[in-house]
PDB file of C-alpha atoms in Angstrom:
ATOM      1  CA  UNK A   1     -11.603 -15.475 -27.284  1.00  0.00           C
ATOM      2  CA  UNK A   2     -11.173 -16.443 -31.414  1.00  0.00           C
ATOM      3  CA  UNK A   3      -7.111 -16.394 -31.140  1.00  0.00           C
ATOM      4  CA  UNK A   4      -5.121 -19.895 -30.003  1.00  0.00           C
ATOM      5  CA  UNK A   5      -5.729 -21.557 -26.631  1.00  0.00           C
ATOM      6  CA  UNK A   6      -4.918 -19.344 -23.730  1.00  0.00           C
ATOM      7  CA  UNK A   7      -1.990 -19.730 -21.316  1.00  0.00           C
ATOM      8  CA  UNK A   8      -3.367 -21.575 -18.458  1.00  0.00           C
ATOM      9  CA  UNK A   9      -2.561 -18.209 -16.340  1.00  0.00           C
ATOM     10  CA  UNK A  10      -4.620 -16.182 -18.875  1.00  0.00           C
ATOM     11  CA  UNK A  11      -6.991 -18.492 -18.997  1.00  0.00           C
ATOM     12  CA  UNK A  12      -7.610 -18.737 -15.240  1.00  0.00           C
ATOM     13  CA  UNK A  13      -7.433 -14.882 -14.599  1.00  0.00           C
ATOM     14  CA  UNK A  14     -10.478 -14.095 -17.291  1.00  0.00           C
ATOM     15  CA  UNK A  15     -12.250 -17.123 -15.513  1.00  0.00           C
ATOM     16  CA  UNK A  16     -11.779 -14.888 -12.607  1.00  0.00           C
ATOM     17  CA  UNK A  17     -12.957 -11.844 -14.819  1.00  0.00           C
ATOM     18  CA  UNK A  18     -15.818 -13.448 -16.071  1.00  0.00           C
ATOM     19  CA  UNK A  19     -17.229 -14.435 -13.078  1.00  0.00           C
ATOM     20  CA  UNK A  20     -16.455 -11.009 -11.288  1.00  0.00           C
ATOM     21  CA  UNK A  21     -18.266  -9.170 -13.922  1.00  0.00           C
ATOM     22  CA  UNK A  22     -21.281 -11.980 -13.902  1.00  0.00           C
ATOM     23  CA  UNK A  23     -21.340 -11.028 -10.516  1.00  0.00           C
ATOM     24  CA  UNK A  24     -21.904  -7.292 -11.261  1.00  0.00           C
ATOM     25  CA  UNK A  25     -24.105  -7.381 -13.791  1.00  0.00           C
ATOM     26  CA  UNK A  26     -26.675  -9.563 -11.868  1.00  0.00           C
ATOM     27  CA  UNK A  27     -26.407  -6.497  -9.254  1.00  0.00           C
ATOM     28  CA  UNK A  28     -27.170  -3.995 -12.374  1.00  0.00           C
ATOM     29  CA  UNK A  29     -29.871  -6.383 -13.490  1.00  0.00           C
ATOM     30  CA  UNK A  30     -31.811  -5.989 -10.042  1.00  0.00           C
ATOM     31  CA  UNK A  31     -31.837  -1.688 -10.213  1.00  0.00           C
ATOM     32  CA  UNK A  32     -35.302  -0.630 -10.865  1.00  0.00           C
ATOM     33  CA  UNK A  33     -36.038   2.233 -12.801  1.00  0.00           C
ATOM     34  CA  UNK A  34     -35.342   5.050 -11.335  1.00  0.00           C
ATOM     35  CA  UNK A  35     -32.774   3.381  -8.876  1.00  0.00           C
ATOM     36  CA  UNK A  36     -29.307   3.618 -10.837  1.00  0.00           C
ATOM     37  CA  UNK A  37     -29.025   7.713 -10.528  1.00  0.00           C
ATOM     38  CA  UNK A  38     -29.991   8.168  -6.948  1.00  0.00           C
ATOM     39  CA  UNK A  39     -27.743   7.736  -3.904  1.00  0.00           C
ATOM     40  CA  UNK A  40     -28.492   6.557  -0.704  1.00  0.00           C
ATOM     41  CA  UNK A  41     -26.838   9.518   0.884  1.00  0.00           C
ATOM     42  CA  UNK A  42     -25.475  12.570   0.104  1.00  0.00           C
ATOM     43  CA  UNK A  43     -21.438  11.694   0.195  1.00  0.00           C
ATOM     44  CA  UNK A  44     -22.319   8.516  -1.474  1.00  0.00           C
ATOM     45  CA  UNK A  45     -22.254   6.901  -4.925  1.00  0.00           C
ATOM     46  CA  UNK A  46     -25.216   6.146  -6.908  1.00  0.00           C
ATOM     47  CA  UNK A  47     -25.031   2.635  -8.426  1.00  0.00           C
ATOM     48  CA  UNK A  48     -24.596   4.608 -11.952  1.00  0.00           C
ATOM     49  CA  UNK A  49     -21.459   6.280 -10.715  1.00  0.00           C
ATOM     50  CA  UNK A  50     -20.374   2.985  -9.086  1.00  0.00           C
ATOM     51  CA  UNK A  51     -20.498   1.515 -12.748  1.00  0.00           C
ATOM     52  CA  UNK A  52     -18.820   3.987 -14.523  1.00  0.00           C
ATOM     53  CA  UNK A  53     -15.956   3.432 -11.688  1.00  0.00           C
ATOM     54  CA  UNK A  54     -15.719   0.501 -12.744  1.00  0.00           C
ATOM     55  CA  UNK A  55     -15.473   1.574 -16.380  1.00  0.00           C
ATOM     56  CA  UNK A  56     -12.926   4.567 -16.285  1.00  0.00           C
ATOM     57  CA  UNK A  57     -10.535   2.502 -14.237  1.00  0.00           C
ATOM     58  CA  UNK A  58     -10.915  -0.588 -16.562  1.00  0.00           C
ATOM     59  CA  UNK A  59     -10.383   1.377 -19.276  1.00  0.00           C
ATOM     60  CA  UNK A  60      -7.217   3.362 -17.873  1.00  0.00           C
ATOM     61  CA  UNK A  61      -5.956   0.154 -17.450  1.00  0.00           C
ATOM     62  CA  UNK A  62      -6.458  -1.081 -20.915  1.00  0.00           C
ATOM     63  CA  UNK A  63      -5.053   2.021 -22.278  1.00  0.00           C
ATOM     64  CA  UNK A  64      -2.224   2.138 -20.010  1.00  0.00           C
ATOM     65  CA  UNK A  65      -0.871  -1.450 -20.681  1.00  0.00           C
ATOM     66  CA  UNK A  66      -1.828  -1.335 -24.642  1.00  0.00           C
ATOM     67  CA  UNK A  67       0.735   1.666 -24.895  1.00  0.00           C
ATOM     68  CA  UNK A  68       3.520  -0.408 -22.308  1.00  0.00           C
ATOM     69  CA  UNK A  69       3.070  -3.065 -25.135  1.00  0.00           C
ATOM     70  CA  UNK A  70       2.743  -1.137 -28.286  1.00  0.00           C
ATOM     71  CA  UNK A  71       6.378  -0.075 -27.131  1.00  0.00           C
ATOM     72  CA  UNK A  72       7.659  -3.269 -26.157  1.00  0.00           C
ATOM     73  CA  UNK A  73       9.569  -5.886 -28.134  1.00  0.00           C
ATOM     74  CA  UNK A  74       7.335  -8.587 -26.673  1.00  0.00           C
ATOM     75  CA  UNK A  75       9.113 -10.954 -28.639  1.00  0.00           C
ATOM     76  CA  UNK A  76      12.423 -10.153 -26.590  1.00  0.00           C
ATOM     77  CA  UNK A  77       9.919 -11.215 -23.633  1.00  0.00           C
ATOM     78  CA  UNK A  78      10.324 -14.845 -24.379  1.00  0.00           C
ATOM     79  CA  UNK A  79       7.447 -17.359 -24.003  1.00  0.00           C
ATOM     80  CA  UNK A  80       5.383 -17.631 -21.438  1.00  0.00           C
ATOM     81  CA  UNK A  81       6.678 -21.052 -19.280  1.00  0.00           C
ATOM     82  CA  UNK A  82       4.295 -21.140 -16.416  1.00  0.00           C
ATOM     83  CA  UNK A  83       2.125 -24.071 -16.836  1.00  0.00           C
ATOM     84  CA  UNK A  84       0.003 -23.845 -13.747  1.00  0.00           C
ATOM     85  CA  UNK A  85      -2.120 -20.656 -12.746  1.00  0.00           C
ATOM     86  CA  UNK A  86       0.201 -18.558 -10.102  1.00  0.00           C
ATOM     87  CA  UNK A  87      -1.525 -17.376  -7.156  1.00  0.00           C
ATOM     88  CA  UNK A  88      -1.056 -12.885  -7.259  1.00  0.00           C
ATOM     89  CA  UNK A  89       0.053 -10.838  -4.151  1.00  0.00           C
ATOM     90  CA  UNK A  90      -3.170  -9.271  -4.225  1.00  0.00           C
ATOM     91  CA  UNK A  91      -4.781 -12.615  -3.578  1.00  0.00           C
ATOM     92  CA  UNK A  92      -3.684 -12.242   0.124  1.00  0.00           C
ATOM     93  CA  UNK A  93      -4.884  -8.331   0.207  1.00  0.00           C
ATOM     94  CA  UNK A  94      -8.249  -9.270  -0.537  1.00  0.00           C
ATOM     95  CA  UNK A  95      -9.421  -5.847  -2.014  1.00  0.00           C
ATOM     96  CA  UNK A  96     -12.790  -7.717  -3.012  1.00  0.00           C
ATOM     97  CA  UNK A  97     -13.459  -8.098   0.575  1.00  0.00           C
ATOM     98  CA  UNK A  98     -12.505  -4.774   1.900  1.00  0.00           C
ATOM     99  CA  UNK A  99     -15.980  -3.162   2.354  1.00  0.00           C
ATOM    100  CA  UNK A 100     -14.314   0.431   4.358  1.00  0.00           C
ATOM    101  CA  UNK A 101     -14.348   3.845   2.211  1.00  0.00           C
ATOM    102  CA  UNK A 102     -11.258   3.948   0.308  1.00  0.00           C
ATOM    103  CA  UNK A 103     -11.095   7.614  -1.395  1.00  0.00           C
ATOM    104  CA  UNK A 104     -11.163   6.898  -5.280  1.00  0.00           C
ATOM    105  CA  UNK A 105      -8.218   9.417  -6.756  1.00  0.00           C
ATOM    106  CA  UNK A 106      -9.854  12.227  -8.940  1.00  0.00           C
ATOM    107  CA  UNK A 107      -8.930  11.005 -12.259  1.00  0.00           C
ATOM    108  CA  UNK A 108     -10.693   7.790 -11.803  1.00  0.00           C
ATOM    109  CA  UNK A 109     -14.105   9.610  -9.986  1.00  0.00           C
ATOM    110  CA  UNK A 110     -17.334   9.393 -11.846  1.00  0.00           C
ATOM    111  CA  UNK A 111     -19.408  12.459 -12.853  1.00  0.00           C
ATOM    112  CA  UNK A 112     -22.106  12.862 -10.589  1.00  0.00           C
ATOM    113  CA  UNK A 113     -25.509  11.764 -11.874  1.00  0.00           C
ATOM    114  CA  UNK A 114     -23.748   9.153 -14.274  1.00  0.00           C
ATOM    115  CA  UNK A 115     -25.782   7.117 -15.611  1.00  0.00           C
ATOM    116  CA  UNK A 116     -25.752   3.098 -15.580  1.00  0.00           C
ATOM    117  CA  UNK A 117     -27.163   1.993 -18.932  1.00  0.00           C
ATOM    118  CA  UNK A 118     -24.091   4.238 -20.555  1.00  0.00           C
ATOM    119  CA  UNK A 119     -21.747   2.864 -17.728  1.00  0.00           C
ATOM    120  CA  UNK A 120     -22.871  -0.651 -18.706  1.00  0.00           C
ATOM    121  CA  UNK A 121     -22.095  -0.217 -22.405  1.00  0.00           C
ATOM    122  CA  UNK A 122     -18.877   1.344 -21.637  1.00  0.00           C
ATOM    123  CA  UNK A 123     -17.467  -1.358 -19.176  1.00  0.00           C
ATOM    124  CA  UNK A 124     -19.375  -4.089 -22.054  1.00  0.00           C
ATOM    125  CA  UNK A 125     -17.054  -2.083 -24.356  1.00  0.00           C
ATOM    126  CA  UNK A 126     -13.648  -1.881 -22.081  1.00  0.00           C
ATOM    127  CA  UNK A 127     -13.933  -5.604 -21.664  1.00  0.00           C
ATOM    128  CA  UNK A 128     -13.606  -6.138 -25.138  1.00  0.00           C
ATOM    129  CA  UNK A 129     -11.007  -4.354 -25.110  1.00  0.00           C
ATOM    130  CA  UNK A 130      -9.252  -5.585 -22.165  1.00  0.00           C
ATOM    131  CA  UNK A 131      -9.720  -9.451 -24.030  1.00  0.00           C
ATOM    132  CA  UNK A 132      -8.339  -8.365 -27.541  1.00  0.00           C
ATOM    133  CA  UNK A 133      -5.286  -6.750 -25.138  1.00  0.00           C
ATOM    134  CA  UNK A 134      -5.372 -10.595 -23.480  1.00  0.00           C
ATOM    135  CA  UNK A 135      -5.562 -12.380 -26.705  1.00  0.00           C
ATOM    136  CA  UNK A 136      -2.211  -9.953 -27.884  1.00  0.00           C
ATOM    137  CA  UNK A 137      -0.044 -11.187 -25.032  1.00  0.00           C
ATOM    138  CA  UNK A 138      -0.777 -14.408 -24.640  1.00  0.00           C
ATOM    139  CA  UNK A 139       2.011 -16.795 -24.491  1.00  0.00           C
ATOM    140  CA  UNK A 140       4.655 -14.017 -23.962  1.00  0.00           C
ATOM    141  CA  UNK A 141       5.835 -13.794 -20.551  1.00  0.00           C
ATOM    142  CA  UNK A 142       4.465 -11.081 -18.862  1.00  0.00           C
ATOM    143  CA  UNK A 143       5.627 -11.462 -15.104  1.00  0.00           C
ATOM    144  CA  UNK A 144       8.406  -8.538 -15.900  1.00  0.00           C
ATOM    145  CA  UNK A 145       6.463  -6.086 -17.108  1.00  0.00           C
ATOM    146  CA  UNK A 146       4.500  -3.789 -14.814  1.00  0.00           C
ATOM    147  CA  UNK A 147       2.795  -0.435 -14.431  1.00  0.00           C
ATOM    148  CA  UNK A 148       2.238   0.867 -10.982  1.00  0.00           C
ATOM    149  CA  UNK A 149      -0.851   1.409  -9.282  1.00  0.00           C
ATOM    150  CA  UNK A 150      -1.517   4.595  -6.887  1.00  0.00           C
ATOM    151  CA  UNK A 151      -1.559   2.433  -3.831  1.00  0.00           C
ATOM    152  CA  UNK A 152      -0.144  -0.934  -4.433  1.00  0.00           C
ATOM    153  CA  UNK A 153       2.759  -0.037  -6.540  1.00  0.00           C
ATOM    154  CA  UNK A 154       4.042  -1.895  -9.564  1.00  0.00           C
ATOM    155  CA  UNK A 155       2.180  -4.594 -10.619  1.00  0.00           C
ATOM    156  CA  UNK A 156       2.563  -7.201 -13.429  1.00  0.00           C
ATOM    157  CA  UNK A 157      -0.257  -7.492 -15.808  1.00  0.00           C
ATOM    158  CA  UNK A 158      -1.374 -10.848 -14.231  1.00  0.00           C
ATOM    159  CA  UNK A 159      -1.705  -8.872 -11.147  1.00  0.00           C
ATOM    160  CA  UNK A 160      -3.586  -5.980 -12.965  1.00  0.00           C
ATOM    161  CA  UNK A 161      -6.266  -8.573 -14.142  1.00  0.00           C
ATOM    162  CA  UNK A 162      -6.353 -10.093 -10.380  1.00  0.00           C
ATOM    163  CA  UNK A 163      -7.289  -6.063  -9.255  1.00  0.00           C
ATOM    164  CA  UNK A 164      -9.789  -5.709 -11.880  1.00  0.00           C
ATOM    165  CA  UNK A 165     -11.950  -8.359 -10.788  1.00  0.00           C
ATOM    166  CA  UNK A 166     -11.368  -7.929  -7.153  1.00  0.00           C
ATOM    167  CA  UNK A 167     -11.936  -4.391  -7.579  1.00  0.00           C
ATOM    168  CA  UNK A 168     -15.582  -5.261 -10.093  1.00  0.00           C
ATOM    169  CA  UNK A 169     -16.395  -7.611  -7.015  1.00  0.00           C
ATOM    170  CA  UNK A 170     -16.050  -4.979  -4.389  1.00  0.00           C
ATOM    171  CA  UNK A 171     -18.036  -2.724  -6.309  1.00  0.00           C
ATOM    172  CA  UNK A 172     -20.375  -5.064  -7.111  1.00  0.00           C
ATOM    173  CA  UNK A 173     -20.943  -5.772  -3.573  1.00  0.00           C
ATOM    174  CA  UNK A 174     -21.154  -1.671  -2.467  1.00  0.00           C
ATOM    175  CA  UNK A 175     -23.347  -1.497  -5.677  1.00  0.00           C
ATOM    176  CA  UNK A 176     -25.847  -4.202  -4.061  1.00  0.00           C
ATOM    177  CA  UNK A 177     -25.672  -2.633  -0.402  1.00  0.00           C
ATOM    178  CA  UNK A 178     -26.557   0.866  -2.112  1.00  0.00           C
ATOM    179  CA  UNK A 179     -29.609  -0.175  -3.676  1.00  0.00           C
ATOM    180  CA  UNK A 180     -30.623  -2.250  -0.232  1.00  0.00           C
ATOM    181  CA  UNK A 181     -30.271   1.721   0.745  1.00  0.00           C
ATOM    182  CA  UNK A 182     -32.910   2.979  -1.613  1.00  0.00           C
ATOM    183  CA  UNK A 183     -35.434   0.255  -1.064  1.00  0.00           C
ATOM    184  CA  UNK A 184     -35.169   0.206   2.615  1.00  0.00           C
ATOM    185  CA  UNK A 185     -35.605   3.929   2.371  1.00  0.00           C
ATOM    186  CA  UNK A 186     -38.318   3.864   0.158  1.00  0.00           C
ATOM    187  CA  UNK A 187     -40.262   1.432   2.433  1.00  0.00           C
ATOM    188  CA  UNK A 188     -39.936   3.492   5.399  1.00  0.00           C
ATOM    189  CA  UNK A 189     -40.793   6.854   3.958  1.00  0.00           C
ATOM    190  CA  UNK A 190     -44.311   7.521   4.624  1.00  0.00           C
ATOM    191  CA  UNK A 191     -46.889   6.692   1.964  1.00  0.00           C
ATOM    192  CA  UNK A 192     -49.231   9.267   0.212  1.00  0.00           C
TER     193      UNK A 192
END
């Protein structure tokens, strides 16, 4: 980040992003070729559609909460007077842990056959994005402000950071399990 020192909040909750998506792209960095279009069953994601996921919600979100503050008088906001990270209420839901199916909403579904080098550059791209938004908002306080999410309701933007890396981590981790898929498949189909 090039702007002034980040809130300690902020600054905790892109520690949190960082290593979320360090976490991912060490998962993307094992796919072989060939690997990041194919799924390991047929009502399953490919790691390619996993990624770009990722990217169309990260990017919702970015657009989403650019336009809340594009309208807002963030100045009316008032400084930020937390001085100590605050845990989130999605801290005790554990989404990054929650390996069951959980039916993505249509609007946030990748195209089938995505494909992860483009999915890559576009979440390397909504990250950007998502840290310029950061660097805007910092030191205004944001706990009052919230858009609501499909299942979870209104949440601050503190709490949409929290869900983006949870959400990157639990991807990351059905991202790893699908290519276990392939290669365990691969091994046992018989050899020419």
């Amino acid at each position: 980040m090039t702007g002034p020192r980040l809130t300690p909040r902020l600054a905790a909750l892109v520690d949190r992003l960082t290593e979320a998506r360090a976490e991912l792209l060490a998962v993307a960095a094992s796919i072989a070729p060939g690997e990041g279009g194919r799924r390991p069953a047929a009502d399953a994601w490919s790691v390619g559609e996993i990624l770009e996921h990722l990217r169309i919600v990260e990017s919702g979100v970015v657009r989403a909460w650019s336009r809340l503050v594009a309208r807002c008088d963030l100045a009316a906001l008032g400084p930020e007077t937390a001085t100590d990270p605050e845990a989130s209420p999605l801290d005790e839901h554990r989404l990054d842990q929650r390996l069951g199916r959980i039916a993505a909403p249509e609007r946030v579904r990748p195209a089938p056959g995505a494909d992860a080098s483009a999915a890559l550059a576009g979440l390397a791209q909504s990250r950007r994005e998502l840290l310029a938004l950061i660097e805007r908002v910092n030191g205004v306080a944001l706990g009052t402000l919230t858009l609501p999410h499909p299942f979870l309701g209104p949440l601050s933007l503190y709490d949409w950071l929290v869900f983006i890396a949870q959400h990157e981590r639990r991807h990351a981790a059905q991202a790893d399990k699908t290519i276990d898929a392939l290669r365990r498949a691969a091994s046992a189909a018989p050899q020419p």
